[in-house]
Coordinates of N, CA and C in Angstrom, one line a residue:
M1 N 5.5 -12.1 -9.7 CA 4.3 -11.3 -9.6 C 3.9 -10.6 -10.9
K2 N 2.6 -10.6 -11.2 CA 2.2 -10.0 -12.4 C 0.8 -9.4 -12.2
V3 N 0.6 -8.2 -12.8 CA -0.7 -7.5 -12.8 C -1.4 -7.9 -14.1
Q4 N -2.6 -8.5 -14.0 CA -3.3 -9.0 -15.1 C -4.5 -8.1 -15.3
K5 N -4.7 -7.7 -16.6 CA -5.9 -6.9 -17.0 C -7.1 -7.9 -17.1
V6 N -8.2 -7.5 -16.6 CA -9.4 -8.4 -16.7 C -10.5 -7.6 -17.3
I7 N -11.2 -8.2 -18.3 CA -12.4 -7.5 -18.9 C -13.6 -8.1 -18.3
V8 N -14.4 -7.2 -17.7 CA -15.7 -7.7 -17.1 C -16.8 -7.1 -18.0
E9 N -17.7 -8.0 -18.4 CA -18.8 -7.7 -19.3 C -19.6 -6.5 -18.9
E10 N -20.0 -6.4 -17.6 CA -20.8 -5.4 -17.1 C -20.2 -4.0 -17.0
K11 N -18.8 -4.0 -17.1 CA -18.1 -2.7 -16.9 C -17.6 -2.2 -18.3
S12 N -17.6 -0.9 -18.4 CA -17.1 -0.3 -19.6 C -15.6 -0.1 -19.6
Y13 N -15.0 -0.5 -18.5 CA -13.5 -0.3 -18.3 C -12.9 -1.6 -17.8
P14 N -11.6 -1.8 -18.0 CA -11.0 -3.1 -17.5 C -10.7 -2.9 -16.0
L15 N -10.6 -4.1 -15.3 CA -10.2 -4.1 -13.9 C -8.8 -4.9 -13.9
Y16 N -8.2 -4.9 -12.8 CA -6.8 -5.5 -12.7 C -6.8 -6.4 -11.5
I17 N -6.1 -7.4 -11.6 CA -5.8 -8.3 -10.5 C -4.3 -8.6 -10.4
L18 N -3.9 -9.1 -9.2 CA -2.5 -9.4 -9.0 C -2.4 -10.9 -8.9
L19 N -1.4 -11.4 -9.7 CA -1.1 -12.8 -9.7 C 0.3 -13.1 -9.0
D20 N 0.4 -14.2 -8.4 CA 1.6 -14.6 -7.7 C 2.5 -15.3 -8.8
K21 N 3.6 -15.9 -8.3 CA 4.6 -16.5 -9.2 C 4.0 -17.8 -9.9
E22 N 3.0 -18.4 -9.3 CA 2.4 -19.6 -9.9 C 1.1 -19.1 -10.7
F23 N 1.0 -17.9 -10.9 CA -0.2 -17.3 -11.6 C -1.5 -17.6 -10.9
E24 N -1.5 -17.6 -9.6 CA -2.7 -17.7 -8.8 C -3.1 -16.3 -8.4
V25 N -4.4 -16.1 -8.3 CA -4.9 -14.8 -7.9 C -4.6 -14.6 -6.4
I26 N -4.1 -13.4 -6.0 CA -3.9 -13.1 -4.6 C -5.2 -12.5 -4.1
E27 N -5.9 -13.3 -3.3 CA -7.2 -13.1 -2.8 C -7.4 -11.7 -2.1
P28 N -6.6 -11.4 -1.1 CA -6.8 -10.1 -0.4 C -6.7 -8.9 -1.4
V29 N -5.8 -9.0 -2.3 CA -5.7 -7.9 -3.3 C -7.0 -7.8 -4.2
K30 N -7.4 -9.0 -4.6 CA -8.6 -9.1 -5.4 C -9.8 -8.5 -4.7
R31 N -10.0 -8.8 -3.4 CA -11.1 -8.2 -2.7 C -11.0 -6.7 -2.5
F32 N -9.7 -6.3 -2.3 CA -9.5 -4.8 -2.1 C -9.8 -4.1 -3.5
I33 N -9.4 -4.6 -4.6 CA -9.6 -4.0 -5.9 C -11.1 -4.0 -6.1
K34 N -11.8 -5.0 -5.7 CA -13.3 -5.0 -5.9 C -13.9 -4.0 -5.0
Y35 N -13.4 -3.8 -3.8 CA -13.9 -2.8 -2.9 C -13.7 -1.4 -3.5
L36 N -12.5 -1.1 -4.1 CA -12.2 0.2 -4.7 C -13.2 0.4 -5.8
D37 N -13.4 -0.6 -6.6 CA -14.4 -0.4 -7.8 C -15.8 -0.2 -7.2
N38 N -16.2 -0.9 -6.2 CA -17.6 -0.7 -5.7 C -17.7 0.7 -5.0
T39 N -16.7 1.3 -4.5 CA -16.8 2.6 -3.9 C -16.6 3.7 -4.9
G40 N -16.5 3.4 -6.2 CA -16.4 4.4 -7.2 C -15.1 5.0 -7.5
K41 N -14.0 4.3 -7.2 CA -12.7 4.9 -7.5 C -12.5 4.8 -9.1
A42 N -11.7 5.7 -9.6 CA -11.5 5.8 -11.0 C -10.7 4.6 -11.5
P43 N -11.0 4.2 -12.7 CA -10.2 3.0 -13.3 C -8.7 3.1 -13.2
N44 N -8.2 4.3 -13.5 CA -6.8 4.5 -13.4 C -6.2 4.4 -12.0
T45 N -7.1 4.9 -11.0 CA -6.7 4.7 -9.6 C -6.6 3.3 -9.2
I46 N -7.5 2.5 -9.7 CA -7.5 1.0 -9.4 C -6.3 0.4 -10.0
K47 N -6.0 0.7 -11.2 CA -4.8 0.2 -11.9 C -3.6 0.5 -11.1
T48 N -3.4 1.8 -10.8 CA -2.3 2.3 -10.0 C -2.1 1.6 -8.7
Y49 N -3.2 1.4 -8.0 CA -3.1 0.7 -6.7 C -2.7 -0.7 -6.9
C50 N -3.2 -1.4 -7.9 CA -2.8 -2.7 -8.2 C -1.3 -2.8 -8.4
Y51 N -0.7 -1.9 -9.2 CA 0.7 -1.9 -9.5 C 1.5 -1.6 -8.2
H52 N 1.0 -0.7 -7.4 CA 1.7 -0.4 -6.2 C 1.7 -1.6 -5.2
L53 N 0.6 -2.3 -5.2 CA 0.5 -3.5 -4.3 C 1.4 -4.6 -4.8
K54 N 1.6 -4.6 -6.1 CA 2.6 -5.6 -6.7 C 4.0 -5.3 -6.2
L55 N 4.4 -4.1 -6.1 CA 5.7 -3.7 -5.5 C 5.8 -4.2 -4.0
F56 N 4.7 -4.0 -3.3 CA 4.7 -4.4 -1.9 C 4.8 -5.9 -1.8
Y57 N 4.1 -6.7 -2.6 CA 4.2 -8.1 -2.5 C 5.6 -8.6 -3.0
E58 N 6.2 -7.9 -3.9 CA 7.6 -8.3 -4.3 C 8.5 -8.0 -3.2
F59 N 8.4 -6.9 -2.5 CA 9.2 -6.7 -1.3 C 9.0 -7.8 -0.3
M60 N 7.7 -8.1 0.0 CA 7.5 -9.2 1.0 C 8.1 -10.5 0.6
S61 N 8.1 -10.8 -0.7 CA 8.7 -12.0 -1.2 C 10.2 -12.0 -1.0
Q62 N 10.8 -10.9 -1.4 CA 12.3 -10.8 -1.2 C 12.6 -10.9 0.3
S63 N 11.8 -10.3 1.2 CA 12.1 -10.3 2.6 C 11.6 -11.6 3.3
R64 N 10.9 -12.4 2.6 CA 10.4 -13.7 3.1 C 9.4 -13.4 4.3
I65 N 8.6 -12.4 4.1 CA 7.6 -12.0 5.1 C 6.2 -12.4 4.5
E66 N 5.4 -13.0 5.4 CA 4.0 -13.3 5.1 C 3.2 -12.1 5.5
L67 N 2.0 -11.9 4.9 CA 1.2 -10.8 5.2 C 0.8 -10.8 6.6
G68 N 0.5 -11.9 7.2 CA 0.0 -12.0 8.6 C 1.1 -11.7 9.6
D69 N 2.4 -11.8 9.2 CA 3.5 -11.6 10.0 C 4.1 -10.2 9.9
L70 N 3.5 -9.4 9.2 CA 4.0 -8.0 8.9 C 4.1 -7.2 10.2
Q71 N 5.2 -6.5 10.4 CA 5.4 -5.6 11.5 C 5.6 -4.2 11.0
F72 N 5.5 -3.2 11.9 CA 5.6 -1.8 11.5 C 7.0 -1.5 10.9
E73 N 8.0 -2.2 11.4 CA 9.4 -1.9 10.9 C 9.5 -2.4 9.5
D74 N 8.7 -3.4 9.1 CA 8.7 -3.8 7.7 C 8.2 -2.7 6.7
L75 N 7.3 -1.9 7.2 CA 6.9 -0.8 6.3 C 8.0 0.2 6.1
A76 N 8.8 0.5 7.2 CA 10.0 1.3 7.1 C 11.0 0.7 6.1
N77 N 11.2 -0.6 6.2 CA 12.1 -1.3 5.3 C 11.6 -1.2 3.9
F78 N 10.3 -1.3 3.7 CA 9.7 -1.2 2.4 C 10.0 0.2 1.8
V79 N 9.9 1.2 2.6 CA 10.2 2.6 2.0 C 11.7 2.6 1.6
G80 N 12.6 2.0 2.4 CA 14.0 2.0 2.0 C 14.2 1.2 0.7
W81 N 13.5 0.1 0.6 CA 13.5 -0.8 -0.6 C 13.1 0.0 -1.8
L82 N 12.0 0.8 -1.7 CA 11.5 1.6 -2.8 C 12.5 2.6 -3.2
R83 N 13.3 3.2 -2.3 CA 14.3 4.2 -2.6 C 15.6 3.6 -3.2
N84 N 15.8 2.3 -2.9 CA 17.1 1.7 -3.3 C 17.1 1.6 -4.8
P85 N 18.2 2.2 -5.4 CA 18.3 2.2 -6.9 C 18.5 0.8 -7.5
A86 N 19.0 -0.2 -6.7 CA 19.2 -1.5 -7.2 C 17.9 -2.3 -7.2
G87 N 16.9 -1.9 -6.4 CA 15.6 -2.6 -6.3 C 15.7 -4.0 -5.6
H88 N 16.7 -4.2 -4.8 CA 16.9 -5.5 -4.1 C 17.4 -5.2 -2.7
L89 N 17.0 -6.0 -1.7 CA 17.3 -5.7 -0.3 C 18.8 -5.8 0.0
K90 N 19.5 -6.8 -0.6 CA 20.8 -7.0 -0.2 C 21.9 -6.4 -1.1
V91 N 21.5 -5.5 -2.0 CA 22.4 -4.8 -2.9 C 22.6 -3.4 -2.4
I92 N 23.8 -3.0 -2.1 CA 24.1 -1.6 -1.7 C 25.2 -1.1 -2.6
D93 N 25.0 0.0 -3.2 CA 26.0 0.6 -4.1 C 27.2 1.2 -3.4
I94 N 28.4 1.1 -3.9 CA 29.5 1.7 -3.4 C 29.5 3.2 -3.6
Q95 N 29.2 3.5 -4.9 CA 29.0 4.9 -5.3 C 27.6 5.4 -5.0
P96 N 27.4 6.5 -4.3 CA 26.0 7.0 -4.1 C 25.3 7.2 -5.4
K97 N 24.1 6.8 -5.5 CA 23.3 7.0 -6.7 C 22.0 7.7 -6.3
K98 N 21.4 8.3 -7.3 CA 20.1 8.9 -7.1 C 19.0 7.8 -6.8
A99 N 18.1 8.1 -5.9 CA 17.0 7.2 -5.6 C 16.3 6.7 -6.8
K100 N 15.8 5.5 -6.8 CA 15.1 4.9 -7.9 C 13.8 5.7 -8.2
R101 N 13.1 6.1 -7.1 CA 11.8 6.8 -7.3 C 11.8 8.1 -6.6
E102 N 11.0 9.1 -7.1 CA 10.9 10.4 -6.4 C 10.1 10.2 -5.1
E103 N 10.2 11.2 -4.2 CA 9.5 11.1 -2.9 C 8.0 11.1 -3.1
T104 N 7.5 11.8 -4.1 CA 6.1 11.8 -4.4 C 5.6 10.4 -4.8
S105 N 6.4 9.7 -5.6 CA 6.1 8.3 -6.0 C 6.1 7.4 -4.8
V106 N 7.1 7.5 -3.9 CA 7.2 6.7 -2.7 C 6.0 6.9 -1.8
N107 N 5.6 8.2 -1.7 CA 4.4 8.5 -0.8 C 3.1 8.0 -1.4
S108 N 3.0 8.0 -2.8 CA 1.8 7.4 -3.4 C 1.7 5.9 -3.2
I109 N 2.9 5.3 -3.3 CA 2.9 3.8 -3.1 C 2.6 3.5 -1.7
L110 N 3.1 4.2 -0.8 CA 2.9 4.0 0.6 C 1.4 4.2 1.0
N111 N 0.8 5.2 0.4 CA -0.6 5.5 0.6 C -1.5 4.3 0.1
A112 N -1.1 3.7 -1.0 CA -1.9 2.6 -1.5 C -1.7 1.4 -0.6
V113 N -0.5 1.2 -0.1 CA -0.3 0.0 0.8 C -1.0 0.2 2.2
T114 N -0.9 1.4 2.7 CA -1.6 1.7 4.0 C -3.1 1.6 3.8
S115 N -3.7 2.0 2.7 CA -5.1 1.9 2.4 C -5.5 0.4 2.4
F116 N -4.6 -0.4 1.7 CA -4.8 -1.8 1.7 C -4.8 -2.5 3.0
L117 N -3.8 -2.1 3.9 CA -3.7 -2.6 5.2 C -4.9 -2.2 6.1
E118 N -5.4 -0.9 5.9 CA -6.6 -0.5 6.7 C -7.8 -1.3 6.2
Y119 N -7.9 -1.5 5.0 CA -9.0 -2.3 4.5 C -9.0 -3.7 5.1
L120 N -7.8 -4.3 5.2 CA -7.7 -5.7 5.8 C -8.1 -5.6 7.3
N121 N -7.6 -4.6 7.9 CA -8.0 -4.4 9.4 C -9.5 -4.3 9.6
R122 N -10.1 -3.6 8.7 CA -11.6 -3.4 8.9 C -12.4 -4.5 8.5
T123 N -12.0 -5.3 7.5 CA -12.9 -6.3 6.9 C -12.5 -7.7 7.3
E124 N -11.3 -8.0 7.7 CA -10.9 -9.3 8.0 C -10.3 -9.4 9.4
N125 N -10.0 -10.6 9.8 CA -9.3 -10.7 11.1 C -7.8 -10.6 10.9
F126 N -7.4 -9.4 10.5 CA -6.0 -9.1 10.2 C -5.5 -8.1 11.2
K127 N -4.7 -8.5 12.1 CA -4.2 -7.6 13.1 C -2.7 -7.5 13.2
A128 N -2.0 -7.8 12.1 CA -0.5 -7.8 12.1 C 0.0 -6.4 12.4
I129 N -0.6 -5.4 11.8 CA -0.2 -4.0 12.1 C -1.5 -3.3 12.3
D130 N -1.6 -2.7 13.5 CA -2.8 -1.9 13.8 C -2.8 -0.6 13.1
M131 N -3.6 -0.4 12.1 CA -3.6 0.8 11.3 C -4.6 1.8 11.8
S132 N -5.3 1.5 12.9 CA -6.3 2.5 13.4 C -5.6 3.6 14.1
K133 N -6.2 4.8 14.0 CA -5.7 6.0 14.6 C -6.5 6.3 15.8
E134 N -5.9 6.7 16.9 CA -6.6 7.1 18.1 C -6.9 8.6 18.0
A135 N -8.1 9.0 18.3 CA -8.5 10.4 18.3 C -7.8 11.1 19.5
R136 N -7.1 12.1 19.2 CA -6.5 12.9 20.2 C -7.4 14.0 20.7
G137 N -7.2 14.4 21.9 CA -8.0 15.5 22.4 C -7.6 16.8 21.7
R138 N -8.5 17.8 21.9 CA -8.2 19.1 21.2 C -7.2 19.9 22.0
N139 N -6.1 20.2 21.5 CA -5.0 20.9 22.2 C -5.1 22.4 21.9
F140 N -5.9 22.8 20.9 CA -5.9 24.2 20.5 C -6.7 25.0 21.5
K141 N -6.2 26.1 21.8 CA -6.9 27.1 22.7 C -7.1 28.3 21.9
G142 N -8.3 28.9 22.0 CA -8.6 30.1 21.2 C -7.7 31.3 21.6
F143 N -7.8 32.3 20.8 CA -7.0 33.5 21.0 C -7.3 34.2 22.3
L144 N -8.6 34.2 22.6 CA -9.1 34.9 23.8 C -9.4 33.9 25.0
H145 N -8.8 32.8 25.0 CA -9.0 31.8 26.0 C -8.7 32.3 27.4
H146 N -7.8 33.1 27.5 CA -7.4 33.6 28.9 C -8.4 34.6 29.4
C147 N -9.2 35.2 28.5 CA -10.2 36.2 28.9 C -11.6 35.4 29.2
I148 N -11.9 35.3 30.5 CA -13.2 34.7 30.8 C -14.1 35.8 31.2
C149 N -15.2 35.9 30.5 CA -16.2 36.9 30.7 C -17.3 36.5 31.6

């Protein structure tokens, strides 16, 4: 996997795309990056999202998971993979070591991945993980709820 910087003549800033092992463009990521650019995200945000998605695709490659076969448990395994100091699924240290990434970094990466999966759910026929949230009813009752006037 490789993140490639792309210069677009109409833009005053570079864009980024994700390439696989054969240096082919990963189309869903390309469309997502284009969406981020069209919605006015900052260039550094787009770059960061691209690098975060690179980590996600590396995890899927090590796990031998296709994007369409993704399950909710795979996201939990991805978080464990991000925290693993060895950076590989099958390597476990005998001596406890500090996590490879801080929790804020893991949360940022997970935010990028969930945004990507939500984008796929909304724009394509992608239903591997349902990222939609159901609206819950209002559980809050006011302070004077018990007083009916």
